Amino acid sequence: MTNNTYKYLLSDIKNLKGVGLKTSKLLKKKKINSIFDLLWRLPKSYTDRSFVSKICDLMIGKVQTIKIVPLRYQFPRVRNLPNRVNCIDQTGKIDCIFFNSHEGYIRKILPLNEEVTISGKISSYKGRYQVTNPSYISQDSALVKTIDNKYSLTEGIKEKTYNKIINQILKNLPILDEWHDKEILKKFDNQSWNEAIIKLHDPSNIENFKANFYKRLVYDEIFASFLVNSEIRKKIKKIKKTSKQFKKKVQNDIVGRLDFNLTNDQRNALNEINQDLNSKSKMFRLLQGDVGSGKTIVSLISSLNVISSGFQVALMAPTEILARQHYKLAKKLFPTNTCIELLSSKSENIEKKRIVNGLKDNKINMVFGTHAIFQEKIIFANLGYIIIDEQHKFGVRQRKLLSDKGGNNCDVLLMSATPIPRTLTMSVYGDMDVSIIREKPQNRKEVKTYSKLENKIDDVIKFVKKEIKEGNQIFWVCPLIEESKKLDHQSSVNKYKYLNELFPNKVALLHGKIENEEKEKILNKFLKKEYSILVSTTIIEVGIDFPNANVIIIENANKFGLSQLHQLRGRVGRGVKQATCILMFKSNLSVNAKKRINILKNSNDGFEISEEDMKLRGFGDLLGFKQSGVKNFRLADPIQNEDLFLLAEKQIKKIEIENLKIDKYQALLKLYDQADIINDMV
Ligand code: ADP
Ligand code: MG
């Protein structure tokens, strides 16, 4: 029943006529491997050779088509001088110039006294029209009067060759069975995939982004990406595991020990996680929440539940500093009979060995660390729960690998503070169930945000003095470590020197080049309030929790994206005091930059900010998205095509709820998602 005609489109480009080794190598360098890949290079403009001009009407500098009669050959016997053919029509004279062409060839293609159609760029030399190496010459004018698309060509491939290749493909497009439902198709004026592809390459449709054929192709692409994710999710859900049984008392005790109440969103997220842990199918869940929304505590409470059910837990953080922070919090909150350890790259070998053995013998209940905790030599006796903090850089496929790694009994929770626009949720996280914490803890005051020109630094220093007097602490963020001649960002090193003179013994410096051990020491001292100012690069961006710091100053703020600024700002305002964020700029702001800053000033909601950020800068620049794979859309644009993203989401939900068969999407999935992940699926 299944239709296999799509296979032609997946075949190697070297099977095409006119694509030799050289062309195929050039294209493959640009990641164009299959015929299908070639379809998405769109024409930018076109050359119309269909109109035949008279010589007297020629325009210099333009590609034009003329019918001429060759009268005389001029073949100079001197090296480097071109061969020349004098030609005429009823209205004037023109010379055809040939570099690097043999006499015999020229005599053949331009026989004297016979009418020939040529096409090429017209120039003039000493008052005479001429055309150098015309691109088309034929006695059959129909072969010349073409319309050639101009593609942004791969170097080394000629326009004529490229057009021949594309036209060959368009002529041989297989007729694919329609994969969409009738109602969906109606929205695109019932245009078939084939029709749409042909229109896509029709020069009269260049940049016709609003047309139905174009939208249909965009929709195909979005839908395919959503469907793959949805299938991965279903597949993971089908994995059977031993349900985790725990008593409500464990959770109640730890919640009772907290010096705050959980927010409603935190409670809901915890319930959703607990339900998954209890269930007989594997959890694969994302805990999404803005910076400071309190994800850590949710993950720790659920960890304790898992531990009490007899399983081990592993929590992986992107940096050692964060791993240690989580470890310390757990140490403070967990009952003393739980055995938890921090696996640090700096630990002594004996210490490491002890932890490795403890995990193998099931003596250790929970381990904290960076990706090192998933090294091969680490064997868990009974791993039941993996938590991964702040890993927005993981793509769908990496997550799938990770989820496989723990084995069937292992539930997986990812935590991310990267809020993403709604249109993107399904393509970025469609493979997971999602719990969202929107609500911030109630005691939070909004961070007040100001912008300042760098030459107003004296005002900033005055403000800092006042804050220090009141016992507050300050983050001072600079984009680079050392002064670079090319990039004139403020370096943290210089700023440290400058501030240290103003505030002797009160300033600490932290950057990526400082050894981990030293970093920890510095952060600990800052935490103990031995310093008032921490000058730092953006390494403080992720996850660090210092409730006493309530001012953050960000230099060269225009070098950061909005979402990133929001993340940085999220480092403060975690305590009860009013927090302040000062964005410093080198020079007056452009209109666009002002708009961006105003968004930040007016909103403390990461989701809202990311939507706006995307509208202003395009989604590719959103924090962390470069790695997430979303950028791989060929036509779809989350801003322009919001409606199609929502339509696809609706359709996927329908398929999931009604448990519809997806066989009819086989060709779509094979074409648009060529990864192995679907091989055993359809
Ligand atoms: P994030 O979601 O960014 O990882 P954290 O888990 O680091 O946030 O929490 C930020 C701070 O908020 C921590 O100091 C934490 O103790 C505190 N916190 C968490 N939940 C609450 C709550 N419900 N009420 C008050 N403070 C809370
Ligand atoms: Mg966090």
XYZ file of C-alpha atoms and ligand atoms in Angstrom:
710
model
C 0.000 0.000 0.000
C 2.718 2.432 0.919
C 3.924 4.649 -1.765
C 7.658 4.577 -2.288
C 7.976 7.109 -5.055
C 9.496 9.603 -2.640
C 12.684 7.548 -2.699
C 13.785 9.254 -5.905
C 13.929 12.511 -3.962
C 16.203 11.009 -1.360
C 18.645 9.648 -3.902
C 22.137 11.046 -4.173
C 22.584 14.158 -6.326
C 25.312 12.417 -8.276
C 22.576 10.393 -10.001
C 21.393 13.535 -11.763
C 22.395 14.236 -15.333
C 24.953 17.005 -15.414
C 26.137 16.462 -11.857
C 29.618 15.064 -12.041
C 32.107 14.465 -9.306
C 33.120 18.100 -9.150
C 29.623 19.567 -8.908
C 28.510 16.953 -6.451
C 31.503 17.672 -4.225
C 30.777 21.385 -4.298
C 27.135 20.828 -3.363
C 27.918 18.319 -0.659
C 30.184 20.839 0.957
C 27.028 22.917 1.394
C 25.245 19.943 2.954
C 23.251 19.299 -0.197
C 23.349 15.537 -0.504
C 20.031 14.449 -1.913
C 17.769 15.704 -4.657
C 15.360 16.756 -1.929
C 18.000 19.028 -0.407
C 18.344 20.819 -3.718
C 14.696 21.837 -3.763
C 15.092 24.366 -0.978
C 17.582 26.613 -2.627
C 15.266 29.283 -3.849
C 15.728 31.516 -6.851
C 16.679 35.063 -5.908
C 15.949 36.671 -9.255
C 15.927 35.575 -12.867
C 17.306 36.313 -16.306
C 14.707 36.568 -19.030
C 16.145 35.713 -22.448
C 12.798 35.249 -24.103
C 12.667 38.692 -25.657
C 14.708 39.196 -28.841
C 16.181 42.684 -29.335
C 17.478 44.446 -32.409
C 21.099 45.563 -32.284
C 20.065 49.223 -32.475
C 17.971 48.801 -29.299
C 20.626 47.047 -27.199
C 21.342 48.285 -23.726
C 24.890 48.123 -22.469
C 25.439 46.063 -19.337
C 22.308 43.929 -19.689
C 21.874 40.316 -20.647
C 19.981 40.318 -23.948
C 19.047 37.955 -26.751
C 19.672 38.862 -30.405
C 19.442 37.222 -33.815
C 22.600 37.869 -35.792
C 24.442 36.831 -38.930
C 28.232 36.208 -38.649
C 30.149 37.965 -41.461
C 33.858 37.607 -40.771
C 36.242 35.765 -38.450
C 39.227 37.523 -36.913
C 41.572 34.951 -35.439
C 44.746 36.752 -34.346
C 47.860 34.576 -34.265
C 49.044 36.376 -31.138
C 48.810 34.767 -27.721
C 46.339 36.228 -25.228
C 44.408 38.137 -27.880
C 40.831 36.879 -28.132
C 39.172 35.473 -31.234
C 36.580 37.784 -32.683
C 33.610 37.331 -35.017
C 32.045 40.374 -36.702
C 28.256 40.008 -36.895
C 25.265 42.072 -38.016
C 21.499 42.260 -38.106
C 19.341 44.639 -40.156
C 19.926 47.431 -37.671
C 23.600 47.321 -36.691
C 26.880 45.584 -35.949
C 28.155 43.566 -33.034
C 31.292 41.535 -32.331
C 31.339 38.220 -30.557
C 34.532 37.837 -28.524
C 35.930 34.487 -27.428
C 38.651 33.880 -24.923
C 40.006 30.350 -24.740
C 37.921 28.944 -27.605
C 39.330 27.087 -30.574
C 38.835 28.312 -34.109
C 37.182 25.068 -35.157
C 34.594 25.368 -32.425
C 33.807 28.969 -33.314
C 33.447 28.140 -37.001
C 30.993 25.419 -36.031
C 28.748 27.390 -33.727
C 28.837 30.640 -35.696
C 28.816 29.595 -39.374
C 29.201 32.564 -41.736
C 26.080 34.036 -43.355
C 23.625 31.957 -41.392
C 21.221 33.324 -38.785
C 22.148 32.437 -35.194
C 20.485 33.385 -31.916
C 22.810 34.351 -29.109
C 22.356 35.595 -25.587
C 24.809 37.303 -23.291
C 25.796 40.459 -21.533
C 26.224 43.345 -23.948
C 29.242 45.635 -23.602
C 30.857 48.208 -25.813
C 34.457 48.697 -26.842
C 35.700 51.656 -28.835
C 32.147 52.526 -29.799
C 31.270 49.017 -31.011
C 28.820 46.654 -29.377
C 30.327 43.418 -28.299
C 29.399 40.328 -26.364
C 32.093 38.265 -24.675
C 31.728 34.490 -24.448
C 27.949 34.537 -25.009
C 26.209 32.093 -22.667
C 23.847 30.752 -25.331
C 24.449 30.315 -29.066
C 22.180 28.290 -31.282
C 20.589 28.258 -34.702
C 17.440 27.062 -32.982
C 16.206 30.225 -31.292
C 13.890 28.246 -28.958
C 16.958 26.815 -27.214
C 18.193 30.273 -26.384
C 15.002 32.052 -25.412
C 14.938 30.691 -21.845
C 14.141 32.159 -18.479
C 16.964 31.248 -16.113
C 16.628 31.563 -12.379
C 19.413 33.131 -10.451
C 20.181 31.176 -7.317
C 22.742 32.198 -4.777
C 25.111 29.790 -6.357
C 27.677 27.583 -4.860
C 31.053 28.735 -6.046
C 32.209 26.845 -9.088
C 28.741 25.989 -10.416
C 27.431 27.940 -13.382
C 23.928 29.369 -13.476
C 23.188 27.498 -16.675
C 24.301 24.190 -15.187
C 22.364 24.790 -12.032
C 19.176 25.663 -13.899
C 19.531 22.523 -15.974
C 19.820 20.442 -12.828
C 16.834 22.050 -11.122
C 14.685 21.859 -14.251
C 15.547 18.205 -14.595
C 14.369 17.572 -11.043
C 11.186 19.577 -11.450
C 10.381 17.660 -14.638
C 10.857 14.322 -12.902
C 9.140 15.109 -9.600
C 7.400 11.947 -8.485
C 3.682 12.195 -7.841
C 3.384 11.715 -4.104
C 0.205 10.568 -2.405
C -1.274 13.445 -0.474
C -0.476 13.126 3.226
C -2.658 15.869 4.644
C -6.323 15.614 5.549
C -8.798 17.250 3.236
C -9.695 20.003 5.711
C -6.060 20.944 6.138
C -5.429 20.919 2.438
C -8.389 23.171 1.831
C -6.648 25.878 3.830
C -3.940 25.890 1.196
C -6.250 26.001 -1.764
C -5.771 22.247 -2.279
C -2.328 22.681 -3.719
C -0.466 19.425 -3.951
C 3.118 19.128 -2.836
C 4.233 18.801 -6.455
C 2.408 21.865 -7.634
C 3.778 23.787 -4.707
C 7.374 22.797 -5.391
C 7.074 23.767 -9.039
C 5.614 27.118 -8.081
C 8.381 27.608 -5.576
C 10.873 27.653 -8.438
C 8.733 29.662 -10.803
C 10.487 33.006 -11.259
C 7.207 34.900 -11.081
C 6.780 33.612 -7.514
C 10.019 34.884 -6.087
C 9.430 36.053 -2.500
C 5.758 35.228 -2.726
C 5.765 34.176 0.922
C 2.074 34.737 1.480
C 0.884 32.523 -1.344
C -0.953 29.296 -0.555
C 1.572 27.064 -2.264
C 4.312 28.549 -0.099
C 2.301 28.202 3.088
C 1.567 24.603 2.287
C 5.269 23.838 2.087
C 5.924 25.726 5.311
C 3.173 23.741 6.980
C 4.619 20.447 5.724
C 7.869 21.326 7.360
C 6.438 22.376 10.724
C 4.048 19.464 10.843
C 6.805 16.948 10.097
C 8.985 18.307 12.884
C 6.112 18.270 15.388
C 5.038 14.792 14.374
C 8.492 13.313 14.864
C 8.674 14.813 18.349
C 5.232 13.571 19.185
C 6.168 10.060 18.075
C 9.304 10.106 20.204
C 7.208 11.123 23.166
C 4.705 8.331 22.556
C 7.513 5.860 22.215
C 9.109 6.851 25.489
C 5.730 6.680 27.189
C 5.320 3.122 26.050
C 8.435 2.077 27.960
C 7.344 0.086 30.988
C 9.055 0.633 34.284
C 8.707 -0.339 37.941
C 6.441 2.220 39.537
C 8.034 4.209 42.360
C 6.152 3.942 45.629
C 6.680 6.515 48.353
C 4.830 7.877 51.357
C 3.347 11.347 51.478
C 5.083 11.880 54.830
C 8.540 12.117 53.248
C 7.463 15.064 51.160
C 5.448 16.700 53.932
C 8.432 16.589 56.278
C 10.802 18.292 53.897
C 8.223 20.876 52.854
C 7.673 21.580 56.558
C 11.375 22.274 56.997
C 11.391 24.999 54.327
C 11.273 28.571 55.526
C 8.754 29.460 52.805
C 5.576 28.066 51.293
C 5.695 26.495 47.869
C 3.877 28.459 45.199
C 0.845 26.911 43.532
C 2.800 26.340 40.353
C 5.561 24.605 42.289
C 2.975 22.353 43.913
C 1.328 21.547 40.614
C 4.656 20.742 39.005
C 5.533 18.510 41.929
C 2.210 16.696 41.632
C 2.725 16.102 37.941
C 6.202 14.741 38.562
C 5.038 12.535 41.426
C 2.283 11.092 39.285
C 4.795 10.220 36.587
C 7.119 8.642 39.135
C 4.229 6.569 40.472
C 3.117 5.462 37.062
C 4.260 2.366 35.229
C 5.617 4.232 32.246
C 8.817 6.150 32.012
C 8.803 9.866 32.760
C 10.366 12.231 30.258
C 9.430 15.656 31.510
C 10.598 19.224 31.203
C 10.276 21.576 34.149
C 10.197 24.997 32.617
C 10.205 28.111 34.726
C 11.572 31.587 34.627
C 14.781 32.399 36.494
C 14.202 32.407 40.231
C 10.882 30.613 40.003
C 12.197 27.898 42.321
C 12.733 24.823 40.198
C 15.558 23.414 42.315
C 13.439 22.772 45.354
C 10.841 20.962 43.252
C 13.512 18.682 41.844
C 14.993 18.002 45.276
C 11.671 17.129 46.870
C 10.891 14.713 44.062
C 14.399 13.263 44.454
C 13.754 12.516 48.079
C 10.549 10.724 47.100
C 12.487 8.590 44.646
C 15.163 7.822 47.234
C 12.525 6.747 49.725
C 11.156 4.374 47.117
C 14.536 2.627 47.049
C 16.024 4.067 43.884
C 19.115 6.190 43.319
C 19.082 9.711 41.885
C 21.622 11.596 39.761
C 21.502 15.349 39.342
C 23.576 16.841 36.574
C 24.365 20.564 36.397
C 26.212 22.477 33.678
C 28.959 23.713 36.027
C 30.593 22.466 39.203
C 29.598 25.627 40.999
C 25.949 24.878 40.361
C 26.317 21.205 41.211
C 27.825 22.166 44.541
C 25.098 24.720 45.210
C 22.395 22.093 44.683
C 24.357 19.571 46.744
C 24.626 21.977 49.653
C 20.935 22.758 49.569
C 20.112 19.055 49.603
C 22.554 18.508 52.455
C 20.689 21.172 54.414
C 17.204 19.868 53.663
C 17.438 16.093 53.400
C 17.094 13.876 56.474
C 20.481 12.876 57.847
C 20.041 9.217 56.963
C 20.102 9.971 53.229
C 23.522 9.541 51.747
C 24.293 12.157 49.109
C 27.615 12.972 47.447
C 29.150 15.559 45.173
C 31.356 14.169 42.438
C 33.781 16.923 41.554
C 36.601 16.868 39.051
C 38.729 18.283 41.830
C 38.005 15.483 44.275
C 40.958 13.359 45.371
C 41.208 10.005 43.650
C 40.465 8.111 46.850
C 37.373 10.229 47.317
C 36.262 9.562 43.751
C 36.811 5.862 44.192
C 34.742 5.894 47.351
C 31.861 7.573 45.497
C 32.114 5.238 42.501
C 32.032 2.238 44.818
C 29.216 3.683 46.877
C 27.078 4.140 43.772
C 27.834 0.626 42.617
C 27.024 -0.867 46.033
C 23.865 1.187 46.438
C 25.291 2.876 49.535
C 24.907 6.324 48.014
C 21.353 7.527 47.392
C 22.018 10.570 45.290
C 24.955 12.032 43.411
C 25.455 15.609 42.200
C 27.915 16.624 39.503
C 28.519 17.771 35.963
C 28.286 15.481 32.922
C 31.112 13.507 34.565
C 28.470 11.582 36.505
C 27.520 9.832 33.277
C 30.979 8.562 32.493
C 31.206 4.931 31.584
C 33.094 3.837 34.628
C 30.315 5.036 36.868
C 27.836 2.265 37.454
C 24.675 2.818 39.404
C 23.255 -0.071 41.382
C 19.697 1.096 40.970
C 19.379 4.423 39.193
C 15.764 5.556 39.076
C 15.821 9.266 38.369
C 18.023 11.610 36.357
C 17.671 15.372 36.767
C 19.379 17.702 34.354
C 19.557 21.371 35.233
C 19.815 24.244 32.758
C 20.617 22.263 29.667
C 18.915 24.256 26.968
C 21.732 23.268 24.684
C 20.488 19.702 24.480
C 18.670 18.969 21.265
C 15.903 16.428 20.805
C 18.273 13.668 19.809
C 20.708 14.228 22.647
C 17.819 14.054 25.072
C 16.637 10.809 23.577
C 20.105 9.319 24.028
C 20.179 10.472 27.589
C 16.809 9.022 28.354
C 17.930 5.684 26.914
C 21.109 5.734 28.957
C 19.502 5.434 32.380
C 17.632 2.328 31.362
C 13.918 1.671 31.428
C 13.433 2.209 35.144
C 14.965 5.623 35.032
C 12.715 8.662 34.987
C 14.090 11.842 33.465
C 13.485 15.468 34.418
C 15.012 18.360 32.522
C 14.960 21.842 33.999
C 15.236 24.967 31.951
C 14.945 28.662 32.641
C 14.986 29.479 28.960
C 11.499 30.650 28.251
C 10.559 30.168 24.659
C 7.799 31.628 22.551
C 4.741 29.448 22.342
C 5.099 28.805 18.631
C 8.350 27.043 19.298
C 7.395 24.873 22.235
C 6.323 21.935 20.100
C 9.392 21.975 17.920
C 11.820 22.401 20.803
C 10.159 20.326 23.514
C 7.483 18.359 21.704
C 9.196 15.125 22.648
C 8.602 15.766 26.349
C 5.788 16.407 28.748
C 6.061 19.904 30.112
C 5.411 21.348 33.567
C 5.549 25.108 33.740
C 6.195 27.332 36.752
C 4.956 30.761 35.796
C 4.379 32.188 39.199
C 7.266 33.746 41.101
C 7.541 33.342 44.887
C 5.338 35.957 46.495
C 7.977 37.805 48.454
C 9.676 38.903 45.243
C 9.789 42.530 44.247
C 10.263 43.298 40.585
C 13.856 44.145 39.747
C 14.086 47.852 38.884
C 15.932 48.241 35.610
C 17.816 51.347 34.457
C 20.044 52.173 31.539
C 23.105 54.388 31.891
C 25.692 55.733 29.507
C 29.194 54.691 30.417
C 30.351 58.256 30.958
C 27.838 58.507 33.783
C 29.799 55.926 35.764
C 30.254 58.375 38.641
C 26.514 58.217 39.304
C 26.684 54.450 39.293
C 29.607 54.443 41.728
C 27.676 56.765 44.040
C 24.765 54.350 43.973
C 27.049 51.389 44.616
C 28.578 53.149 47.627
C 25.146 53.658 49.111
C 24.176 50.011 48.556
C 27.386 48.730 50.139
C 26.775 50.956 53.144
C 23.406 49.267 53.553
C 25.098 45.880 53.549
C 24.053 44.863 50.049
C 26.128 43.027 47.477
C 26.696 43.750 43.832
C 27.358 41.703 40.687
C 29.343 43.618 38.082
C 29.239 41.823 34.730
C 31.617 42.457 31.812
C 31.513 40.545 28.525
C 35.215 39.645 28.153
C 38.034 38.441 30.359
C 40.916 40.504 29.063
C 41.102 43.693 27.065
C 40.944 42.812 23.425
C 42.051 45.257 20.795
C 39.460 44.143 18.317
C 36.520 44.106 20.658
C 36.434 47.054 22.931
C 34.348 45.415 25.597
C 35.166 46.309 29.124
C 37.284 43.593 30.501
C 36.514 42.174 33.873
C 40.197 42.384 34.759
C 40.361 46.119 34.154
C 37.104 46.769 35.870
C 38.317 44.792 38.844
C 41.436 46.975 39.112
C 39.376 50.127 38.799
C 36.818 49.116 41.420
C 39.421 47.708 43.770
C 41.003 51.138 44.000
C 37.678 52.704 44.873
C 36.631 49.940 47.251
C 39.820 48.366 48.609
C 39.453 44.753 49.788
C 35.794 44.723 48.925
C 36.019 43.462 45.342
C 36.438 39.924 44.023
C 37.055 38.799 40.444
C 35.598 35.736 38.781
C 36.085 34.574 35.223
C 36.277 31.402 33.183
C 40.058 31.187 33.323
C 40.190 30.922 37.097
C 40.624 27.363 38.377
C 37.501 25.684 39.679
C 38.811 25.356 43.198
C 39.678 29.027 43.304
C 36.270 29.908 41.843
C 34.513 28.026 44.591
C 36.586 29.798 47.215
C 35.740 33.188 45.744
C 32.046 32.407 45.501
C 31.996 31.078 49.029
C 33.635 34.212 50.334
C 31.135 36.302 48.418
C 28.324 34.237 49.857
C 29.727 34.833 53.336
C 29.739 38.559 52.514
C 33.500 38.907 52.736
C 33.287 40.891 49.530
C 30.730 43.469 48.452
C 31.297 43.427 44.711
C 31.818 40.440 42.452
C 33.237 41.427 39.085
C 32.561 38.646 36.649
C 32.105 37.517 33.088
C 28.812 35.910 32.127
C 29.695 32.685 33.962
C 27.401 33.824 36.738
C 24.583 33.625 34.239
C 23.354 30.159 34.907
C 21.561 29.224 38.065
C 23.709 30.803 40.779
C 21.612 31.697 43.789
C 22.823 34.477 46.112
C 19.844 35.922 47.948
C 21.891 38.741 49.450
C 23.052 40.193 46.141
C 20.532 42.744 45.021
C 22.325 44.894 42.464
C 23.575 43.769 39.084
C 25.454 46.077 36.755
C 25.886 44.876 33.196
C 28.456 46.575 31.006
C 28.161 46.740 27.231
C 24.598 45.639 27.626
C 23.971 45.958 23.897
C 26.241 42.961 23.322
C 23.679 40.684 24.941
C 20.328 39.434 23.740
C 17.230 40.311 25.736
C 16.745 36.815 27.032
C 20.341 36.703 28.169
C 20.013 40.052 29.922
C 16.903 38.758 31.592
C 18.779 35.661 32.772
C 21.569 37.807 34.140
C 19.119 40.101 35.848
C 17.543 37.023 37.402
C 20.654 36.619 39.559
C 19.329 39.392 41.784
C 15.995 39.995 43.417
C 15.961 36.607 45.101
C 15.817 37.975 48.610
C 13.296 40.318 50.198
C 15.096 43.593 49.442
C 14.392 45.784 46.441
C 16.788 44.787 43.666
C 18.284 46.924 40.913
C 19.695 46.178 37.492
C 21.775 48.800 35.705
C 22.480 48.308 32.022
C 25.508 50.277 30.878
C 26.051 51.447 27.302
C 29.021 52.896 25.500
C 27.153 55.363 23.350
C 23.686 56.615 22.641
C 21.244 53.880 21.839
C 19.798 53.226 18.430
C 16.016 53.211 18.092
C 15.980 49.445 18.034
C 18.240 49.137 21.050
C 15.983 51.542 22.950
C 12.990 49.385 22.110
C 14.767 46.329 23.444
C 15.775 48.014 26.663
C 12.241 49.239 27.200
C 10.943 45.709 26.913
C 13.287 44.722 29.727
C 12.381 47.728 31.830
C 8.692 47.038 31.463
C 8.626 43.308 31.962
C 10.017 40.783 34.397
C 8.364 37.877 32.626
C 10.829 35.730 30.711
C 8.181 34.330 28.361
C 6.997 37.758 27.354
C 10.571 38.954 26.888
C 11.517 36.034 24.695
C 8.499 36.645 22.444
C 9.532 40.257 22.011
C 13.176 39.337 21.586
C 12.240 36.955 18.823
C 10.174 39.573 17.053
C 13.044 42.036 17.121
C 15.960 39.783 16.332
C 14.581 36.643 14.744
C 14.417 33.368 16.565
C 17.874 32.152 15.658
C 19.459 34.538 18.113
C 17.394 33.554 21.087
C 19.477 32.289 23.921
C 20.707 28.799 23.312
C 18.684 28.197 20.184
C 21.597 27.883 17.865
C 22.222 24.455 19.320
C 18.652 23.360 19.682
C 18.058 22.390 16.082
C 15.085 24.693 15.581
C 17.098 26.742 13.175
C 16.997 23.895 10.721
C 13.673 24.965 9.308
C 14.152 25.675 5.643
C 11.112 27.824 4.989
C 9.194 28.102 8.246
C 9.549 31.239 10.309
C 8.066 31.223 13.827
C 7.186 34.903 13.585
C 5.721 35.099 10.101
C 4.061 31.689 10.244
C 2.707 31.718 13.773
C -0.724 30.596 12.522
C 0.772 27.544 10.834
C 2.674 26.548 13.958
C -0.564 26.705 15.912
C -2.414 24.772 13.226
C 0.214 22.042 13.285
C 0.043 21.901 17.072
C -3.710 21.445 16.916
C -3.435 18.715 14.345
C -0.796 16.833 16.362
C -2.982 16.991 19.455
C -5.814 15.537 17.414
C -3.623 12.684 16.246
C -2.507 12.009 19.813
C -5.959 12.182 21.367
C -7.751 10.176 18.708
C -4.776 7.846 18.446
C -4.797 8.197 14.663
C -2.563 6.099 12.454
C 0.331 7.988 10.956
C 1.185 5.650 8.076
C 0.017 8.145 5.537
C 2.703 10.557 6.679
C 5.468 8.111 5.876
C 6.750 9.967 2.827
C 6.532 13.303 4.616
C 8.544 12.022 7.571
C 11.108 10.238 5.452
C 11.655 13.308 3.340
C 11.660 15.963 6.016
C 13.261 14.076 8.874
C 15.885 11.794 7.520
C 17.279 10.744 10.875
C 17.257 7.183 12.116
C 14.892 8.011 14.866
C 11.863 7.248 12.735
C 13.226 4.190 10.999
C 11.619 1.799 13.402
C 8.532 3.901 13.697
C 6.800 3.868 10.349
P 15.509 28.673 39.455
O 14.118 28.285 39.095
O 15.989 29.850 38.698
O 16.460 27.513 39.407
P 16.005 28.494 42.257
O 15.508 27.121 42.391
O 17.485 28.695 42.269
O 15.423 29.164 40.962
O 15.309 29.365 43.380
C 15.594 30.719 43.553
C 15.478 31.153 45.001
O 14.120 31.174 45.406
C 16.170 30.232 45.972
O 16.856 31.028 46.921
C 15.050 29.458 46.629
O 15.367 29.066 47.922
C 13.951 30.469 46.616
N 12.602 29.906 46.588
C 12.206 28.810 45.904
N 10.880 28.616 46.057
C 10.429 29.621 46.838
C 9.134 29.962 47.364
N 8.047 29.238 47.081
N 9.055 31.073 48.158
C 10.143 31.798 48.424
N 11.382 31.530 47.979
C 11.528 30.454 47.190
Mg 18.171 26.887 38.651
